[in-house]
Amino acid sequence: MNRRPSSVPVAVATALTAPARLEAVRATLPAYAGPDADFTDIADLAAGLFSAPIALVTLIGDTTQWYLARKGLGEVSSSAADTFCARLLTEGGAPIIVPDARADSRFSDLPSVTGAPHVRFYAGAPILHAGQPIGSVCVLDVEARAGASDDALLHLQQLAKLAGSLLLLKEEARRRALANAAIAREEQRHAAALNAANVGSWLWDVKAGTVIGNAPLLRMLDLKRGENLTARQIFSAIHAADRAAAIGKLRNALETGGEYDGMFRAGSTGRWLLGRGRVHEWDPDGTPSMFLGITLDVTEGQLASERMRLLLRELNHRVKNTLAMLQSLARQTLRQTKDPEAFMAAFAGRLQSISEAHGLLSDQEWGMISLTALLQAQIRPFVDDFQRQVEIHKDEVRLGPDQSIGLGLVLHELASNARRYGALSVPGGRLVITARVMQEDGQSVLHMTWHEMGGPHVEPPKAKGFGLILIERSLDKVLGSDVHLEFLPSGLTAIIRLPLDQV
């Protein structure tokens, strides 16, 4: 089967048009690849007009004549240079009749005349495409004829025009099919992108009350696939507490033509969804008919926003408590320390202790922090070799904000005192800390022991300084807590009791 050539024959180009016009004709040639049944009736009608045994509907290329339809013809030459139709186009593209090809010098040398099927009679009319001849509708006979009537030739020309119109329709259909395929691919790409991004899309037929939604939308609202969705079903899938507000915003967008922007929860899952959309089409009378929108799952962002609000409230509460504590610390430290430099050193250390506890709590969004982290933060600044000088035996314990700040101050004062006067003031001194959780009347209680050894001889103080008072009172905010100090000759021992349920 012959394939359509890419251009019109060079001989025809010279006779018909300038190169630029001819290139335009080439660009619009239909992309056929074989006989087309839609042209068979044209060939049959042409044969009937002339009572001819052979009829052709052809296109002419560079070197090949290609048959759209043929009637009563076996294998013949398909070379464009060896056909009546190609030479018809070189004659100027007007319809022609050849009564006896053997007697006509223009055609007498054609292979189909000198050899099988020994054509004698030919009548043809050009097929025009964009005003240029690109093929023909023709009839042939192996017997010579006197001629043909003007009516027959006129009808043949009309059939050629019909073939040209059919070519245009087919080309337009092909272009439309390609455009539709491109649109379909683009829609599929958009749908895939929305699905991958978990973006719900929906189209609401306002008058019919029906909704077309994609898979993400159905997942968000916990609706089954394959259902013929209605607006009522969509509204019913919204959490009852948010439904009225969501519907009200939609109605406002319908009435004003403005944008819909609403936040609501899905009724079945409680997840937060954000809807955006606007009127997409109006009826001729200006009534909204189609509403287009998208829906996003914004649960994580909503929860993060709520956590931030809670953290800010907690931070505000903690800042107020901390400021009150700092004021008290400043006053008490000033009373005990008349020298400004000594005051600054003592106060700065206590301020740093609170800062360390605040930093740990902030890292955990003011939740719970580990006892291990608190011990290391408060003791490490006062030791030269933490691994050698500090021995810790403990259970895994999590502390709340009040517990962390209060216990942090206790540990800071104990470590600061040990560095100045106790076990951490000499190279061989050590700390042994035990921390165990016990159950007392159904409540978890931390029992911690701080024991210094290897330091200077210890004698009980004659009067309590602010540091000792601070150790005993730092846990006052935690109900049921207490700190007991024992000044043993071998080293200071602190016994701490801290309920863990007060968070």
XYZ file of C-alpha atoms in Angstrom:
503
model
C 0.000 0.000 0.000
C 1.404 3.389 -1.020
C 1.972 5.988 1.720
C 1.127 9.649 1.217
C 4.135 11.580 -0.057
C 5.314 14.667 1.784
C 4.886 17.156 -1.049
C 3.325 18.014 -4.425
C 5.414 17.072 -7.518
C 8.090 19.478 -8.593
C 6.671 19.719 -12.119
C 3.307 20.716 -10.728
C 4.904 23.254 -8.379
C 6.504 25.054 -11.286
C 3.234 25.246 -13.212
C 0.905 26.044 -10.306
C 2.340 28.386 -7.712
C 5.284 30.155 -6.176
C 7.393 28.095 -3.731
C 5.998 29.856 -0.663
C 2.372 29.102 -1.595
C 3.246 25.534 -2.506
C 4.872 24.963 0.892
C 1.630 26.068 2.567
C -0.266 23.493 0.497
C 2.189 20.788 1.491
C 1.762 21.645 5.177
C -2.013 21.162 4.996
C -2.060 17.847 3.084
C -4.074 15.260 5.063
C -2.101 12.515 6.785
C -3.707 9.465 5.166
C -1.882 6.164 4.738
C -4.082 4.086 2.424
C -7.448 3.819 0.593
C -10.308 5.519 2.402
C -13.762 3.928 2.218
C -15.410 7.346 2.549
C -14.294 8.174 -1.017
C -15.600 4.923 -2.555
C -19.051 6.393 -3.258
C -17.432 9.294 -5.133
C -15.561 6.839 -7.360
C -18.784 4.842 -7.956
C -20.717 8.009 -8.867
C -17.995 9.107 -11.280
C -17.998 5.715 -12.996
C -21.780 5.857 -13.281
C -21.753 9.334 -14.827
C -19.646 8.122 -17.737
C -20.622 4.449 -17.725
C -16.893 3.893 -17.408
C -15.306 0.667 -16.132
C -12.577 2.504 -14.216
C -12.847 5.415 -11.727
C -10.191 6.890 -9.401
C -9.955 9.364 -6.532
C -6.263 10.238 -6.198
C -3.720 12.460 -4.478
C -0.459 13.353 -6.192
C 2.873 13.493 -4.394
C 6.474 14.116 -5.399
C 6.912 10.783 -7.154
C 3.810 8.798 -6.242
C 0.147 8.826 -7.115
C -1.821 7.646 -4.094
C -5.343 6.209 -4.429
C -8.036 7.330 -1.989
C -10.486 5.116 -3.890
C -10.454 3.135 -7.134
C -13.026 1.129 -9.012
C -12.381 -1.552 -11.628
C -8.614 -1.151 -11.727
C -5.969 -3.775 -11.049
C -2.293 -3.165 -10.438
C -1.117 -0.108 -12.391
C 1.857 2.186 -12.184
C 1.755 4.490 -9.164
C 4.549 6.738 -10.398
C 3.280 10.325 -10.422
C 5.196 11.064 -13.610
C 3.437 8.187 -15.442
C -0.223 9.033 -14.710
C -3.014 10.954 -16.404
C -3.806 12.732 -13.123
C -0.327 14.209 -12.656
C -0.337 15.490 -16.206
C -3.857 16.861 -15.641
C -2.427 19.134 -12.942
C 0.394 20.316 -15.211
C -2.229 21.335 -17.755
C -3.265 24.147 -15.404
C -5.655 22.228 -13.145
C -8.764 22.598 -15.339
C -11.045 19.583 -16.031
C -10.025 17.751 -19.204
C -11.344 15.008 -21.507
C -9.060 12.797 -23.569
C -11.224 10.912 -26.171
C -8.342 8.758 -27.423
C -5.078 8.758 -25.490
C -3.178 6.980 -28.245
C -3.943 9.855 -30.582
C -3.029 12.529 -28.004
C 0.694 13.296 -27.860
C 0.395 14.441 -24.224
C -0.629 10.978 -23.050
C 0.270 8.503 -25.775
C 3.550 7.513 -24.079
C 2.048 6.708 -20.652
C 2.668 3.117 -19.476
C -1.070 2.630 -18.847
C -1.685 3.522 -22.535
C 1.127 1.614 -24.199
C 0.706 -1.332 -21.837
C -1.950 -2.912 -19.615
C -4.718 -1.947 -19.164
C -4.293 -0.001 -22.484
C -6.327 3.045 -21.478
C -7.825 5.028 -24.362
C -10.446 7.351 -22.800
C -9.820 9.691 -19.808
C -11.910 12.383 -18.103
C -10.671 14.098 -14.935
C -11.358 17.069 -12.631
C -8.850 18.394 -10.066
C -9.320 18.155 -6.274
C -8.501 21.531 -4.721
C -7.015 22.009 -1.247
C -6.549 25.563 0.011
C -7.184 26.707 -3.569
C -4.460 24.521 -5.031
C -4.877 21.259 -6.999
C -3.489 18.259 -5.133
C -5.286 15.339 -6.793
C -8.166 14.345 -9.056
C -11.444 12.514 -9.548
C -11.242 10.757 -12.936
C -12.724 7.985 -15.094
C -10.945 5.790 -17.664
C -11.951 3.344 -20.359
C -9.999 0.912 -22.528
C -12.169 1.977 -25.471
C -11.834 5.318 -27.240
C -14.859 7.649 -27.175
C -16.088 10.566 -29.197
C -16.134 12.748 -26.082
C -18.490 13.487 -23.164
C -21.361 15.812 -22.477
C -20.867 19.120 -20.746
C -23.256 17.963 -17.969
C -21.183 14.870 -17.313
C -17.999 16.929 -17.099
C -19.742 19.461 -14.796
C -20.908 16.685 -12.477
C -17.400 15.239 -12.477
C -16.088 18.631 -11.383
C -18.730 18.739 -8.624
C -17.597 15.317 -7.426
C -14.021 16.641 -7.305
C -15.242 19.580 -5.199
C -17.056 17.107 -2.944
C -13.834 15.132 -2.546
C -11.978 18.367 -1.655
C -14.638 19.260 0.903
C -14.456 15.773 2.393
C -10.680 16.133 2.676
C -11.140 19.431 4.515
C -13.690 17.879 6.879
C -11.397 14.964 7.587
C -8.457 17.272 8.180
C -10.529 19.411 10.529
C -11.724 16.291 12.354
C -8.128 15.136 12.660
C -7.036 18.498 14.063
C -9.937 18.471 16.503
C -9.090 14.929 17.584
C -5.462 15.934 18.152
C -6.567 19.024 20.092
C -9.023 16.986 22.162
C -6.333 14.385 22.844
C -3.982 17.160 23.980
C -6.702 18.593 26.225
C -7.418 15.129 27.624
C -3.717 14.610 28.350
C -3.543 17.995 30.043
C -6.620 17.218 32.128
C -5.112 13.879 33.115
C -1.885 15.619 34.061
C -3.767 18.166 36.163
C -5.822 15.425 37.807
C -2.664 13.439 38.592
C -0.989 16.539 40.009
C -3.999 17.323 42.227
C -4.139 13.721 43.394
C -0.401 13.629 44.137
C -0.645 16.898 46.076
C -3.773 15.667 47.914
C -5.829 18.604 46.620
C -9.536 17.973 46.354
C -11.302 19.517 43.352
C -15.040 19.794 42.772
C -17.556 21.186 40.306
C -21.022 21.969 41.636
C -23.954 22.092 39.213
C -25.996 24.582 41.206
C -29.343 23.987 39.481
C -29.093 20.195 39.342
C -27.651 20.040 42.857
C -24.980 17.540 41.782
C -21.235 17.620 42.495
C -18.354 16.063 40.600
C -15.363 15.516 42.914
C -11.967 13.873 42.542
C -10.499 11.082 44.680
C -8.761 13.338 47.266
C -12.030 15.158 47.960
C -13.847 11.871 48.532
C -11.083 10.731 50.894
C -11.195 13.983 52.870
C -14.946 13.778 53.367
C -14.995 9.982 53.801
C -17.347 9.492 50.841
C -17.460 6.373 48.664
C -16.211 6.348 45.091
C -18.709 5.792 42.325
C -21.481 7.636 44.102
C -23.482 10.274 42.240
C -22.679 13.029 44.679
C -25.177 15.702 45.578
C -24.570 19.025 47.266
C -26.646 17.742 50.200
C -24.223 14.822 50.686
C -21.250 17.174 50.638
C -22.847 19.503 53.189
C -23.828 16.557 55.380
C -20.184 15.404 55.430
C -19.157 18.686 57.102
C -18.943 18.684 60.902
C -22.280 19.784 62.348
C -20.641 22.605 64.329
C -19.107 24.099 61.158
C -21.848 23.332 58.615
C -23.952 26.487 58.924
C -20.950 28.810 58.605
C -19.598 26.908 55.560
C -22.968 26.979 53.778
C -23.384 30.663 54.606
C -20.056 31.533 52.986
C -20.963 29.522 49.890
C -24.289 31.338 49.578
C -22.543 34.684 49.905
C -20.121 33.747 47.110
C -23.069 32.717 44.908
C -24.932 35.957 45.544
C -21.977 38.324 45.133
C -19.874 36.451 42.590
C -16.961 36.785 45.009
C -14.552 34.122 46.199
C -15.548 31.423 48.672
C -12.984 30.852 51.425
C -14.066 28.661 54.315
C -12.461 26.519 57.013
C -14.379 23.548 58.409
C -13.928 20.065 59.850
C -14.857 16.787 58.208
C -17.689 15.222 60.183
C -16.327 11.658 60.243
C -12.655 12.356 60.975
C -12.569 15.816 62.516
C -9.742 16.829 60.193
C -9.569 20.494 59.266
C -10.280 21.338 55.616
C -9.942 24.619 53.725
C -12.330 25.246 50.833
C -11.690 27.815 48.094
C -13.754 28.522 44.967
C -15.980 30.831 42.958
C -18.756 30.845 40.354
C -17.445 29.318 37.123
C -20.443 29.770 34.780
C -23.632 31.841 34.695
C -26.907 31.299 32.869
C -27.926 33.843 30.205
C -30.053 35.587 32.832
C -27.013 35.994 35.114
C -27.885 33.222 37.564
C -24.878 31.138 38.762
C -24.993 27.684 37.183
C -21.575 26.158 37.906
C -19.362 26.609 40.971
C -15.736 25.428 40.828
C -13.556 24.901 43.876
C -10.730 23.085 45.623
C -10.363 21.663 49.119
C -7.121 21.299 51.085
C -6.408 19.268 54.211
C -4.883 21.842 56.593
C -5.106 19.759 59.760
C -1.371 19.853 60.483
C -1.218 23.612 60.071
C -4.317 24.111 62.218
C -2.920 21.881 64.965
C 0.420 23.688 64.785
C -1.383 27.017 65.102
C -3.316 25.734 68.108
C -0.090 24.425 69.681
C 1.487 27.813 69.134
C -1.403 29.546 70.893
C -1.125 27.149 73.816
C 2.645 27.630 73.965
C 2.270 31.394 73.950
C -0.220 31.217 76.823
C 2.113 28.852 78.691
C 5.086 31.092 77.965
C 3.182 34.136 79.189
C 2.353 32.292 82.415
C 5.938 31.109 82.848
C 7.406 34.534 82.145
C 5.218 36.089 84.832
C 6.243 33.396 87.330
C 9.890 33.710 86.346
C 9.873 37.498 86.707
C 8.364 37.163 90.182
C 11.020 34.573 91.055
C 13.807 36.797 89.718
C 12.580 39.745 91.757
C 12.607 37.598 94.903
C 16.040 36.188 94.050
C 17.426 39.656 93.455
C 16.107 41.005 96.764
C 17.291 38.003 98.799
C 20.693 37.919 97.109
C 21.152 41.636 97.713
C 20.331 41.245 101.400
C 22.930 38.526 101.800
C 25.611 40.160 99.619
C 26.568 43.775 100.240
C 29.487 43.766 97.794
C 28.197 44.630 94.267
C 30.636 42.285 92.552
C 29.694 39.403 94.827
C 26.020 40.194 94.249
C 26.455 40.129 90.494
C 28.317 36.808 90.619
C 25.742 35.145 92.879
C 22.733 36.553 91.033
C 24.135 35.813 87.575
C 24.692 32.176 88.531
C 21.124 31.761 89.741
C 19.841 33.561 86.659
C 21.876 31.168 84.480
C 20.330 28.199 86.316
C 16.826 29.412 85.490
C 17.922 30.112 81.907
C 19.229 26.559 81.483
C 15.938 25.082 82.701
C 13.994 27.444 80.441
C 16.121 26.461 77.452
C 15.476 22.758 78.008
C 11.745 23.360 78.419
C 11.613 25.560 75.329
C 13.249 22.818 73.265
C 10.412 20.529 74.347
C 7.713 23.172 73.706
C 7.203 23.561 77.449
C 6.317 19.930 77.872
C 8.407 17.401 79.784
C 12.212 17.242 79.991
C 14.432 14.417 81.205
C 16.118 14.403 84.607
C 19.388 13.441 82.882
C 19.379 16.619 80.784
C 18.623 18.766 83.830
C 21.395 17.184 85.921
C 23.989 17.690 83.211
C 22.923 21.286 82.494
C 23.105 22.351 86.159
C 26.154 20.396 87.376
C 28.542 20.326 84.379
C 29.585 24.045 84.684
C 30.979 23.330 88.185
C 33.056 20.194 87.522
C 36.380 19.679 85.768
C 35.772 16.051 84.742
C 32.092 15.132 84.755
C 32.641 11.426 84.060
C 35.178 11.026 86.914
C 33.677 13.360 89.487
C 29.945 12.649 89.125
C 28.329 9.245 89.640
C 24.597 9.006 88.895
C 22.210 6.125 89.573
C 18.688 6.902 88.499
C 15.410 5.802 86.987
C 14.153 7.346 83.750
C 12.243 10.413 84.907
C 10.380 13.165 83.006
C 9.820 16.526 84.717
C 7.255 19.245 84.109
C 7.995 23.019 83.987
C 7.526 23.835 87.698
C 9.485 20.743 88.739
C 12.292 21.483 86.262
C 12.776 25.124 87.273
C 12.536 24.421 91.007
C 14.797 21.359 90.959
C 17.181 23.185 88.603
C 17.668 25.940 91.184
C 18.253 23.351 93.930
C 20.872 21.537 91.831
C 22.542 24.844 90.906
C 22.855 25.920 94.549
C 24.146 22.491 95.607
C 26.695 22.386 92.780
C 27.780 26.000 93.364
C 28.210 25.330 97.095
C 30.146 22.103 96.361
C 32.472 24.016 94.025
C 33.199 26.744 96.593
C 33.324 24.764 99.816
C 32.570 21.063 99.246
C 33.607 17.995 97.298
C 34.050 19.780 93.960
C 36.559 22.234 95.473
C 39.346 19.605 95.638
C 40.723 17.337 92.869
C 39.721 14.071 94.573
C 36.184 15.076 95.494
C 33.160 13.310 93.994
C 29.357 13.492 93.844
C 27.100 10.452 94.068
C 23.503 11.070 93.024
C 20.689 8.538 93.227
C 17.192 9.132 91.894
C 14.465 6.540 92.241
C 10.729 6.692 91.557
C 8.456 5.221 94.223
C 4.713 4.825 94.504
C 3.128 6.488 97.528
C -0.652 6.203 97.841
C -0.979 5.746 94.054
C 1.243 8.728 93.274
C 4.682 8.640 91.627
C 7.282 10.377 93.794
C 10.928 11.027 92.971
C 13.352 10.393 95.824
C 16.746 11.901 95.078
C 19.882 11.868 97.209
C 22.849 14.198 96.656
C 25.940 12.985 98.542
C 29.363 14.620 98.483
C 32.507 12.680 99.390
C 36.253 13.181 99.317
C 35.983 16.892 100.049
C 36.980 19.060 103.034
C 35.670 18.289 106.532
C 32.101 19.601 106.910
C 30.621 21.342 109.908
C 27.001 22.509 110.206
C 26.656 26.268 109.558
C 25.890 28.471 112.559
C 23.306 30.424 110.489
C 21.534 29.678 107.225
C 22.633 31.745 104.293
C 20.416 32.619 101.349
C 21.814 29.719 99.343
C 20.632 27.190 101.924
C 17.266 28.924 102.229
C 16.928 28.857 98.440
C 17.670 25.132 98.351
C 14.953 24.432 100.883
C 12.368 26.743 99.282
C 12.942 26.361 95.525
C 10.401 23.533 95.292
C 7.623 25.340 97.138
C 5.534 25.555 93.942
C 5.409 21.752 93.749
C 2.973 20.610 96.413
C 4.237 17.855 98.692
C 7.919 18.416 97.867
C 10.697 19.052 100.371
C 14.498 19.204 100.633
C 16.367 18.024 103.733
C 20.064 18.881 104.230
C 22.468 16.874 106.419
C 25.927 18.321 107.114
C 27.841 15.098 107.694
C 31.581 15.410 108.435
C 32.370 13.380 105.306
C 30.325 15.656 103.069
C 27.012 17.437 102.563
C 23.998 15.217 101.855
C 20.709 16.538 100.396
C 17.580 14.399 100.398
C 14.909 15.568 97.938
C 11.325 14.397 97.706
C 9.481 15.503 94.564
C 5.962 14.346 93.510
C 5.894 13.766 89.754
C 2.183 14.160 89.141
C 2.221 17.925 89.735
C 2.943 19.069 86.164
